[in-house]
Each structure stands twice: as structure tokens, then as C-alpha cells.
PDB file of C-alpha atoms in Angstrom:
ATOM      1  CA  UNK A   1      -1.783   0.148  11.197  1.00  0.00           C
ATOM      2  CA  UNK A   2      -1.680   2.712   8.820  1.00  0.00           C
ATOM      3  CA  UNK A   3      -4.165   5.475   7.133  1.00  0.00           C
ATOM      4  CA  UNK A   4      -2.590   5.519   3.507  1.00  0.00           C
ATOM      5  CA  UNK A   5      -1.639   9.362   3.928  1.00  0.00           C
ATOM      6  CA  UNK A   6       1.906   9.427   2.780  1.00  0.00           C
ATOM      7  CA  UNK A   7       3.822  11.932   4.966  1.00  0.00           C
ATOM      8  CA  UNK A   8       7.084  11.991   2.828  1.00  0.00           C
ATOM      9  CA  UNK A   9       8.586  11.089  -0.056  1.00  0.00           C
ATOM     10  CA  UNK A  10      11.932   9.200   0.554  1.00  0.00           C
ATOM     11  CA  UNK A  11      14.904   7.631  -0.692  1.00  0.00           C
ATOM     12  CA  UNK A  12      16.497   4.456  -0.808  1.00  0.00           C
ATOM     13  CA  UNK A  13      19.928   4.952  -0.401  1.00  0.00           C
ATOM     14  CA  UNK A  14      21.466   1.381   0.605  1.00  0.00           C
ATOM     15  CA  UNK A  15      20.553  -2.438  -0.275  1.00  0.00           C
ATOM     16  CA  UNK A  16      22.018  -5.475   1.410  1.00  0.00           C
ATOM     17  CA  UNK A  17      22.272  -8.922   1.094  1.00  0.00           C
ATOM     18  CA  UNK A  18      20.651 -10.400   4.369  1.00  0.00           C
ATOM     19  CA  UNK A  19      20.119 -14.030   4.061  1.00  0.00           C
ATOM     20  CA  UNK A  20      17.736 -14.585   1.639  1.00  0.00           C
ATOM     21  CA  UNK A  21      16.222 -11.203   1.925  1.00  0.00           C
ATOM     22  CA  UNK A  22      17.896  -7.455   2.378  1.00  0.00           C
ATOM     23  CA  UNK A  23      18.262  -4.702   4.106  1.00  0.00           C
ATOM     24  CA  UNK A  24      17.288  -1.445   2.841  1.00  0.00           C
ATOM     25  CA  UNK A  25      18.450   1.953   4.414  1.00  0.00           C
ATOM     26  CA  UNK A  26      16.051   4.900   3.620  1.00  0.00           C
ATOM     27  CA  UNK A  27      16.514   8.632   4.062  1.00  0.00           C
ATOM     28  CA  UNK A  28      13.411   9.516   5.776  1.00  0.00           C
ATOM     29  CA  UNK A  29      14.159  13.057   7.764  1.00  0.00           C
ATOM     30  CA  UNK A  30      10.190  13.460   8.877  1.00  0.00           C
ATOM     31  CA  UNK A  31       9.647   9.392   9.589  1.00  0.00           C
ATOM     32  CA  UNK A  32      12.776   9.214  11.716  1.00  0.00           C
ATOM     33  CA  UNK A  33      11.746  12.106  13.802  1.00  0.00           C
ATOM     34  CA  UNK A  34      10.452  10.450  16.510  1.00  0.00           C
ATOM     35  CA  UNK A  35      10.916   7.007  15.482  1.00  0.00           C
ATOM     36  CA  UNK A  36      12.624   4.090  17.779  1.00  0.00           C
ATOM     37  CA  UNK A  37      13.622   0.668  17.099  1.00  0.00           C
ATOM     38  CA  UNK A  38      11.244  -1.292  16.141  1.00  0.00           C
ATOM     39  CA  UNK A  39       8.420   1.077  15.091  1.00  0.00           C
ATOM     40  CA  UNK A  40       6.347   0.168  11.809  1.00  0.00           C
ATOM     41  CA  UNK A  41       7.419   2.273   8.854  1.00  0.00           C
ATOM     42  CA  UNK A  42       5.107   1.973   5.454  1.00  0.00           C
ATOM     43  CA  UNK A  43       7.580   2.092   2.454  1.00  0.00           C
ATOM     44  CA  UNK A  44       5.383   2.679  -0.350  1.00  0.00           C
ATOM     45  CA  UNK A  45       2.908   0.299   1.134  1.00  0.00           C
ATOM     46  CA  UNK A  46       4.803  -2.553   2.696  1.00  0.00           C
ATOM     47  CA  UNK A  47       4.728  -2.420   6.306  1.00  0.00           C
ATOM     48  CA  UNK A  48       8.551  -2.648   7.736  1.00  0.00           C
ATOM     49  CA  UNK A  49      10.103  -2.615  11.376  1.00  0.00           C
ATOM     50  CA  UNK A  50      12.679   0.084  11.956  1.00  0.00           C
ATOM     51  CA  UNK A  51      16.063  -2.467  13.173  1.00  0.00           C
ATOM     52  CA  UNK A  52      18.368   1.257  13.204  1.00  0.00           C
ATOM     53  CA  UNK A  53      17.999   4.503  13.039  1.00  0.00           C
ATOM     54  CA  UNK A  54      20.145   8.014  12.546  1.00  0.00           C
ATOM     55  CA  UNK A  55      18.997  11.664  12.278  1.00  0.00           C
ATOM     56  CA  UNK A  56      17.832  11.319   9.119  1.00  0.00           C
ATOM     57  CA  UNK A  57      17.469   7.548   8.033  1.00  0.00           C
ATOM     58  CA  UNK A  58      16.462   4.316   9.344  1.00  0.00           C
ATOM     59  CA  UNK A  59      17.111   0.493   7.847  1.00  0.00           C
ATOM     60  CA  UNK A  60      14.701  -2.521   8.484  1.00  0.00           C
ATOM     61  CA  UNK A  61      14.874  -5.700   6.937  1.00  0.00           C
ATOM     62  CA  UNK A  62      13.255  -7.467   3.812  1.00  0.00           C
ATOM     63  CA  UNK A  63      12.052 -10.952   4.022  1.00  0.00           C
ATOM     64  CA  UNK A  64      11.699 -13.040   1.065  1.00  0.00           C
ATOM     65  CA  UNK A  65       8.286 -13.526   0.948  1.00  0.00           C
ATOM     66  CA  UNK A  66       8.167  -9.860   0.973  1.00  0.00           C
ATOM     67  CA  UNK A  67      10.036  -9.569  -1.713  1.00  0.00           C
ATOM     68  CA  UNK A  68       7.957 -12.067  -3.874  1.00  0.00           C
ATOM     69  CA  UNK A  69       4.659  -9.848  -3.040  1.00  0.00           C
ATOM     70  CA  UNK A  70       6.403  -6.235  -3.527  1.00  0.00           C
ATOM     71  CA  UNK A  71       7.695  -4.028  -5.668  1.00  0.00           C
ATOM     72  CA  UNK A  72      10.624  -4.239  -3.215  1.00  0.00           C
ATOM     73  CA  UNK A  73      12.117  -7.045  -5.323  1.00  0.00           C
ATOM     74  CA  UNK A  74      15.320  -5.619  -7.046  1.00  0.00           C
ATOM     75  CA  UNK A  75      14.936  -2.121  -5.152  1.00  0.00           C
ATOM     76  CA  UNK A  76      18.433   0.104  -5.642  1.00  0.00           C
ATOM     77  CA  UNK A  77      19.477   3.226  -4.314  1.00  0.00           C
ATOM     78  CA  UNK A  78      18.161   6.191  -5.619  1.00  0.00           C
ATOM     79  CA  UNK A  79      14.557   5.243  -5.815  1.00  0.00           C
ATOM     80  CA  UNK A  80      11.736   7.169  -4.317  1.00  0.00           C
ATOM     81  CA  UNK A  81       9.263   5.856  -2.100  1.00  0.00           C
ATOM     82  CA  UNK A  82       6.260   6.870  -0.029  1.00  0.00           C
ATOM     83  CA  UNK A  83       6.687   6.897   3.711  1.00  0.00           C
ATOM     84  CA  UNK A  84       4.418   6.595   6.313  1.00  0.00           C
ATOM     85  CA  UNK A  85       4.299   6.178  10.094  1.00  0.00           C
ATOM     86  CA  UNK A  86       2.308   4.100  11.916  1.00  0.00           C
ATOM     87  CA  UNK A  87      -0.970   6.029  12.791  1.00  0.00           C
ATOM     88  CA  UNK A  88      -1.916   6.593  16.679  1.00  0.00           C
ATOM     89  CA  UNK A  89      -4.946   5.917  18.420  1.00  0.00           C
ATOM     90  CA  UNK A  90      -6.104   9.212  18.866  1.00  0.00           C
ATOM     91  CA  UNK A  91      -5.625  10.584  15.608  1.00  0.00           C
ATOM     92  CA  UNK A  92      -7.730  10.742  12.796  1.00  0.00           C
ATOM     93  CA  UNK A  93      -8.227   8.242   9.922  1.00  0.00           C
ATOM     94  CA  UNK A  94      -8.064  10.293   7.149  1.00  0.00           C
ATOM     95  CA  UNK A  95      -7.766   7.770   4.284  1.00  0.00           C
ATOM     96  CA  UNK A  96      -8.904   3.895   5.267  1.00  0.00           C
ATOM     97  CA  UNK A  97      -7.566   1.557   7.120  1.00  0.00           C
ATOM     98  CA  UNK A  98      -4.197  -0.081   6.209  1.00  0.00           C
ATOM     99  CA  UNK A  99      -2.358  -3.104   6.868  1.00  0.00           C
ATOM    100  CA  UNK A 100       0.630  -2.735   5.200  1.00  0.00           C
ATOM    101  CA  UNK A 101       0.439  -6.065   4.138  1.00  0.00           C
ATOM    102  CA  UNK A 102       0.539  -6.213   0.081  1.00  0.00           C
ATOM    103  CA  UNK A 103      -1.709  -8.489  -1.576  1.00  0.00           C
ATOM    104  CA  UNK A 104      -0.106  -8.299  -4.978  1.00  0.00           C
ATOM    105  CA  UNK A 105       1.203  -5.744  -7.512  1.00  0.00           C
ATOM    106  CA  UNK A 106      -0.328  -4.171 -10.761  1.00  0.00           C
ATOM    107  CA  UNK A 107       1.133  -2.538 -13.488  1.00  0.00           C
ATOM    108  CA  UNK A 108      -0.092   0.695 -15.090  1.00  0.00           C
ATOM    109  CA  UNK A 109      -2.087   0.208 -18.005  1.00  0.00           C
ATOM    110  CA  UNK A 110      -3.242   3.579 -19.017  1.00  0.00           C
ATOM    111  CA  UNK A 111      -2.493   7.543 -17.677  1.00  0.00           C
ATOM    112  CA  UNK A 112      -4.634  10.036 -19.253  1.00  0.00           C
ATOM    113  CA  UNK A 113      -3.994  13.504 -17.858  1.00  0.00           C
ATOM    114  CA  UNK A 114      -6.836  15.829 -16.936  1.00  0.00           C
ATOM    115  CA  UNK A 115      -7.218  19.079 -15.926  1.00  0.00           C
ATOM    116  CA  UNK A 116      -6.715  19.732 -12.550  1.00  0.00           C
ATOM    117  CA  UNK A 117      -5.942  15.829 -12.056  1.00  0.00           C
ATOM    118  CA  UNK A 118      -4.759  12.707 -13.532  1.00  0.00           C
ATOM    119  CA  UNK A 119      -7.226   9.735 -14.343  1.00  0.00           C
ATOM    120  CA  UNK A 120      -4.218   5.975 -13.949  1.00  0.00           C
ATOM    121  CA  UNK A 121      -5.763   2.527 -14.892  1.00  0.00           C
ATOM    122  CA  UNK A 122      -3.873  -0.036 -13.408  1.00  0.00           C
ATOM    123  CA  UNK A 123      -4.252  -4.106 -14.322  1.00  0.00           C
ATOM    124  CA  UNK A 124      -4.842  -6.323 -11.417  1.00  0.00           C
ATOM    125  CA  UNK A 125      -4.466  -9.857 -10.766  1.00  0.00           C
ATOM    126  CA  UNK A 126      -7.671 -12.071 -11.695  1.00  0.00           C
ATOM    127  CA  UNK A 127      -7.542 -13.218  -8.083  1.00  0.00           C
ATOM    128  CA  UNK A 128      -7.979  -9.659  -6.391  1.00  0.00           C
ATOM    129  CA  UNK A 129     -10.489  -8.310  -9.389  1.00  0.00           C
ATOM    130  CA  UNK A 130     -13.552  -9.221  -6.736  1.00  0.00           C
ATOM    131  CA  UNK A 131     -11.931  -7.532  -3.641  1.00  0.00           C
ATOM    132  CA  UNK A 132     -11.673  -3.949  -5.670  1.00  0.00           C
ATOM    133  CA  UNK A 133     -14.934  -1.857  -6.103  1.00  0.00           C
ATOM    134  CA  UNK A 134     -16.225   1.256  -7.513  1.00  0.00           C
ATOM    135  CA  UNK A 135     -15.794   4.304  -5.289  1.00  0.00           C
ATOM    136  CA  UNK A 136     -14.113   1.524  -2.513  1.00  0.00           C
ATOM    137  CA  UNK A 137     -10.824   2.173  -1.344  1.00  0.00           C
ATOM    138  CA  UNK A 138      -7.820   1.072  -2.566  1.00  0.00           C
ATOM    139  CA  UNK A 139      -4.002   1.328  -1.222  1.00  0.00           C
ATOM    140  CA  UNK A 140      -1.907   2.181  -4.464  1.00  0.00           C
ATOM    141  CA  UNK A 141       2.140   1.953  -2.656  1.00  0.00           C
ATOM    142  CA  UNK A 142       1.124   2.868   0.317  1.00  0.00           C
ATOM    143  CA  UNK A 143      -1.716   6.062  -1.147  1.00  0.00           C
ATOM    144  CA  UNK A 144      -5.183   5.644   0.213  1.00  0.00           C
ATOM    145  CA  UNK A 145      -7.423   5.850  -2.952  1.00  0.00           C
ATOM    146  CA  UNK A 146     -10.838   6.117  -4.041  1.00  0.00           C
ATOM    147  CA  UNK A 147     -11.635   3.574  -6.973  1.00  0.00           C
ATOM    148  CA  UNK A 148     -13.196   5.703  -9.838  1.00  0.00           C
ATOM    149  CA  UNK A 149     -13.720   2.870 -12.057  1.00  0.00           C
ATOM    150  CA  UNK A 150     -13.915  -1.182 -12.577  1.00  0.00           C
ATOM    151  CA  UNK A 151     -13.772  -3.544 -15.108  1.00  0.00           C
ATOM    152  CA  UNK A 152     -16.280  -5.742 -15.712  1.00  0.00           C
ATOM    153  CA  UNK A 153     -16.322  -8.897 -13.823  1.00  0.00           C
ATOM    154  CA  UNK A 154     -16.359 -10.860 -16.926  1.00  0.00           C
ATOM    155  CA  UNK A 155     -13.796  -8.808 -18.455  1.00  0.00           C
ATOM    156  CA  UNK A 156     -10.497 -10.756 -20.277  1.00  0.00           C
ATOM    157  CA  UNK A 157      -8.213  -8.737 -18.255  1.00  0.00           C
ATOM    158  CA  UNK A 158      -9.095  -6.789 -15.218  1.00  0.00           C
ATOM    159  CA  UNK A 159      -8.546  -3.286 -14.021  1.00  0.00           C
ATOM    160  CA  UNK A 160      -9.773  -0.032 -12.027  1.00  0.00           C
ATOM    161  CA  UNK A 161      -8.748   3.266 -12.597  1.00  0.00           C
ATOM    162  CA  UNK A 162      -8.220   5.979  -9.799  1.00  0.00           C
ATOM    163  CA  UNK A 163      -8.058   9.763 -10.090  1.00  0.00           C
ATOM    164  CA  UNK A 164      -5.451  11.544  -8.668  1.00  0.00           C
ATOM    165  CA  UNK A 165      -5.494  15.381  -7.507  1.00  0.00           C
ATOM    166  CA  UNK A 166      -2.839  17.639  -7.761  1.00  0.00           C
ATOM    167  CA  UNK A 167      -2.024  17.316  -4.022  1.00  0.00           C
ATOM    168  CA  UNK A 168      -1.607  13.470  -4.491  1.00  0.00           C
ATOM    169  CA  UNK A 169       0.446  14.066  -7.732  1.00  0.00           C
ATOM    170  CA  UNK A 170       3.155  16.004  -5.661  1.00  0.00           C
ATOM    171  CA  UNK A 171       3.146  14.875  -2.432  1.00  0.00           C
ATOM    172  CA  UNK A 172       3.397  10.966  -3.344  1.00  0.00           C
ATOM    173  CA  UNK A 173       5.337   8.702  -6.163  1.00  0.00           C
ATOM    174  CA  UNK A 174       2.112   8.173  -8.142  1.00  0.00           C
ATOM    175  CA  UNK A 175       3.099  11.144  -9.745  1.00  0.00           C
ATOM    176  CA  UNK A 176       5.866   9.864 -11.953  1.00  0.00           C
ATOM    177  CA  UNK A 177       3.748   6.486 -12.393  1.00  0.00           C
ATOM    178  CA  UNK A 178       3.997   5.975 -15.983  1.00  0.00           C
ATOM    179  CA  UNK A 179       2.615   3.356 -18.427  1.00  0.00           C
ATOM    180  CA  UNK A 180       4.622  -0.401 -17.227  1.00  0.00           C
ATOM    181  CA  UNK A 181       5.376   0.235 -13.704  1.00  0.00           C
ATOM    182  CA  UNK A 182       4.974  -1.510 -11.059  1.00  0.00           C
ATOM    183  CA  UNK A 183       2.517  -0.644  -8.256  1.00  0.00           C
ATOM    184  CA  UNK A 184       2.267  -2.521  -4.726  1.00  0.00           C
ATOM    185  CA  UNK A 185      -1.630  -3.129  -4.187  1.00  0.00           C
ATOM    186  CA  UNK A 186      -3.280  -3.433  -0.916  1.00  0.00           C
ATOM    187  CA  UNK A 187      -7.358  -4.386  -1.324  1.00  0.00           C
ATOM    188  CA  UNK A 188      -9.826  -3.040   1.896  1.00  0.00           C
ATOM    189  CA  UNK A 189      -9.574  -5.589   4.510  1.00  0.00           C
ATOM    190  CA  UNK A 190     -13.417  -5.515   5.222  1.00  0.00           C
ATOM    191  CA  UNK A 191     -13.353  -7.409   1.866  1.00  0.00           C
ATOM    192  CA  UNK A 192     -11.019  -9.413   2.331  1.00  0.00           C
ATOM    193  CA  UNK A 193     -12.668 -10.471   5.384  1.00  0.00           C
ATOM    194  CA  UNK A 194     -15.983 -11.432   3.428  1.00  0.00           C
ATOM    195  CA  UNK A 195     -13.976 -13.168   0.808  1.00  0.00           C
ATOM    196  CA  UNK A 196     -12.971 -15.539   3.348  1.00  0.00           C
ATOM    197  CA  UNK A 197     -15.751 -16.043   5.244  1.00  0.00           C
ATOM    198  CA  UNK A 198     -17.862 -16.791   2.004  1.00  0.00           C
ATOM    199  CA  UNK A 199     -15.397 -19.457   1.359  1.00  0.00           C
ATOM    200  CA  UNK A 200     -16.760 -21.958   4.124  1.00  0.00           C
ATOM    201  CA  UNK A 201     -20.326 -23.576   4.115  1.00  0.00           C
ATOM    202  CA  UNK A 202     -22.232 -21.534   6.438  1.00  0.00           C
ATOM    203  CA  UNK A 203     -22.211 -24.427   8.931  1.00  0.00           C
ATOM    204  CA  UNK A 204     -18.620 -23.883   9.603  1.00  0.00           C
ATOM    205  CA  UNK A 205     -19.363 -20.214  10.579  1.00  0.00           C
ATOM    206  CA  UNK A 206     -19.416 -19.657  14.456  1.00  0.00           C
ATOM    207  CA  UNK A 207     -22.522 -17.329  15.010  1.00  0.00           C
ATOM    208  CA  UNK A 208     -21.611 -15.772  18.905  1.00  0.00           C
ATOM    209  CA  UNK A 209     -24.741 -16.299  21.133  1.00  0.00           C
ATOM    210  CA  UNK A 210     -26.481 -13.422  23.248  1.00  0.00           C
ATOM    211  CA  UNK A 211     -24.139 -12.368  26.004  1.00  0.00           C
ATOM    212  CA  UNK A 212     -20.652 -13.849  24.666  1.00  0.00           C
ATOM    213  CA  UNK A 213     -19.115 -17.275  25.041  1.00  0.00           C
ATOM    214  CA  UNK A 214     -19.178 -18.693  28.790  1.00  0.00           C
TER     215      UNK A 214
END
């Protein structure tokens, strides 16, 4: 489980061929720190399992399917991503909670700089439009985010827009985001949730009697 606050930008710095997935090796000084085999590393959103470690790296595995969702798919050395460890029980949740399991991806539609901060519209899949509301939370690779803006729900093509501080700017990648990237998207899980149970008559929804099942 994860918060969304990016600790670290890192690199890629090796991709290989395992099966029909890879194996990525990242150079991730503050997320190796006290990391051990098999610990959950976010990389830019997408929740991986640390298979080796050194003093300054760590390589996990890509599956396929992964792959398919991500922005992982034809990842090469030199690329920056957003790191984050695995949040602890007794610290606090500063962004919301996340899964690191990616829903989709979205491209950048539209930056228009501000200020003190930066206003991105990204385009969504049609099938996540209704998980994604104004001032909800979104994970953007990996970046807890407040949703600034919608489109309509009968909109042609559908998009929100986030603002970005300057802290967010240069402590993340969403900072060199520019119009056609690629972003991994992760929608609030409460939503999710209520997506799915609206999908079954309500006959087929267990309500749980006073005092638990016996």
C-alpha cells in the first residue's frame, strides 16, 4: 500500500528479457536504503517486488499483463521515474490511499503554465471517465493528486485536469510531462469499489446482519 508521495526520482538503468515480461534494474539510493527482498517498490505508480538489491539499486520483475496496463511497456535505460516505498502502519497518509495497481494510462492533452503552478489535462479512457471526480483523488505515475477539473459525462472525449505546485513540479516526473506522453493512471479505490457493487442487482448484495455471521 502506498500514499502517492513520491520520495525520489529514479533511474532506469537496465531492461531484460524475462520470459514474456522483463526485468528492470533502477537506481534508487533513498528506496534501497532499507529495503529487502521482496519489499513493494512503486515505480511511477506500478507496484513491483524488489527480487535484488545493491547499495544503490534494486531489480524486480515485469509481468506481461503489467506491461499491457503501464507505461512500463518499452521502458529503456535512462528514463526517470517516481519511486516510492511501501507506507507503514504507523505513519501518516499524506496523499490517499494507493494500490499500485494501474487501471489504465492517459496521455496529456493540454499543459498551460501558471504562476506559481502548472494547470495538465490529461485524456482518459471512456471506461474510467465515471471513477474520476472533481476535487477526488487521483494517482498520476505514482503522484497523489487532487482533480481540479472534469469533463462532462456526455463529453466526446473525456478528461480532468490537475494542478500541480512547484513542490510537485520538482520533486516528481510530472514536471517534464509534456503534450503526448504517457501517464500511468490509478482511480480511488473507494470508487472502484461502488462501481462494482452497482453492477449486481441489489439481491445479489450480502447485507451482514447485527452481530456478524455465526
Amino acid at each position: 500500500m502506498f500514499t502517492g508521495i513520491v520520495e525520489e526520482i529514479g533511474e532506469i538503468t537496465e531492461v531484460a528479457a524475462a520470459g514474456d515480461g522483463v526485468r528492470v534494474t533502477v537506481r534508487a539510493p533513498r528506496a534501497v536504503s532499507d529495503a529487502a527482498h521482496g519489499d513493494s517498490i512503486a515505480v511511477s505508480g506500478v507496484c513491483l517486488t524488489v527480487v535484488d538489491r545493491g547499495d544503490d539499486w534494486f531489480a524486480a520483475d515485469v509481468m506481461r499483463q503489467t506491461l499491457d496496463m503501464s507505461t512500463l511497456a518499452g521502458v529503456a535505460p535512462g528514463r526517470a521515474v517516481n519511486l516510492e516505498r511501501a507506507t507503514v502502519a504507523h505513519g501518516r497518509l499524506g496523499g490517499h490511499i494507493v494500490q499500485g495497481h494501474i487501471d489504465g494510462t492517459g496521455e496529456v492533452l493540454e499543459v498551460r503554465p501558471g504562476v506559481q503552478w502548472r494547470v495538465v489535462r490529461v485524456g482518459l479512457p471512456a471506461s474510467l471517465a465515471p471513477l474520476v471526480v472533481d476535487k477526488g483523488s487521483i494517482a498520476v505515475d505514482g503522484v497523489s493528486l487532487t482533480v481540479s477539473a472534469v469533463s462532462a459525462a456526455d463529453a466526446a472525449g473525456h478528461w480532468f485536469e490537475v494542478s500541480l505546485i512547484p513542490e510537485t513540479l520538482e520533486a516528481t516526473t510530472l514536471g517534464a510531462r509534456a503534450v503526448g506522453d504517457r501517464v500511468n493512471l490509478e482511480t480511488d479505490i473507494l470508487a472502484r469499489h461502488v462501481q462494482r457493487l452497482l453492477a449486481f442487482p441489489p439481491t445479489a448484495v450480502a447485507v451482514p446482519t447485527e452481530g456478524g455471521s455465526r
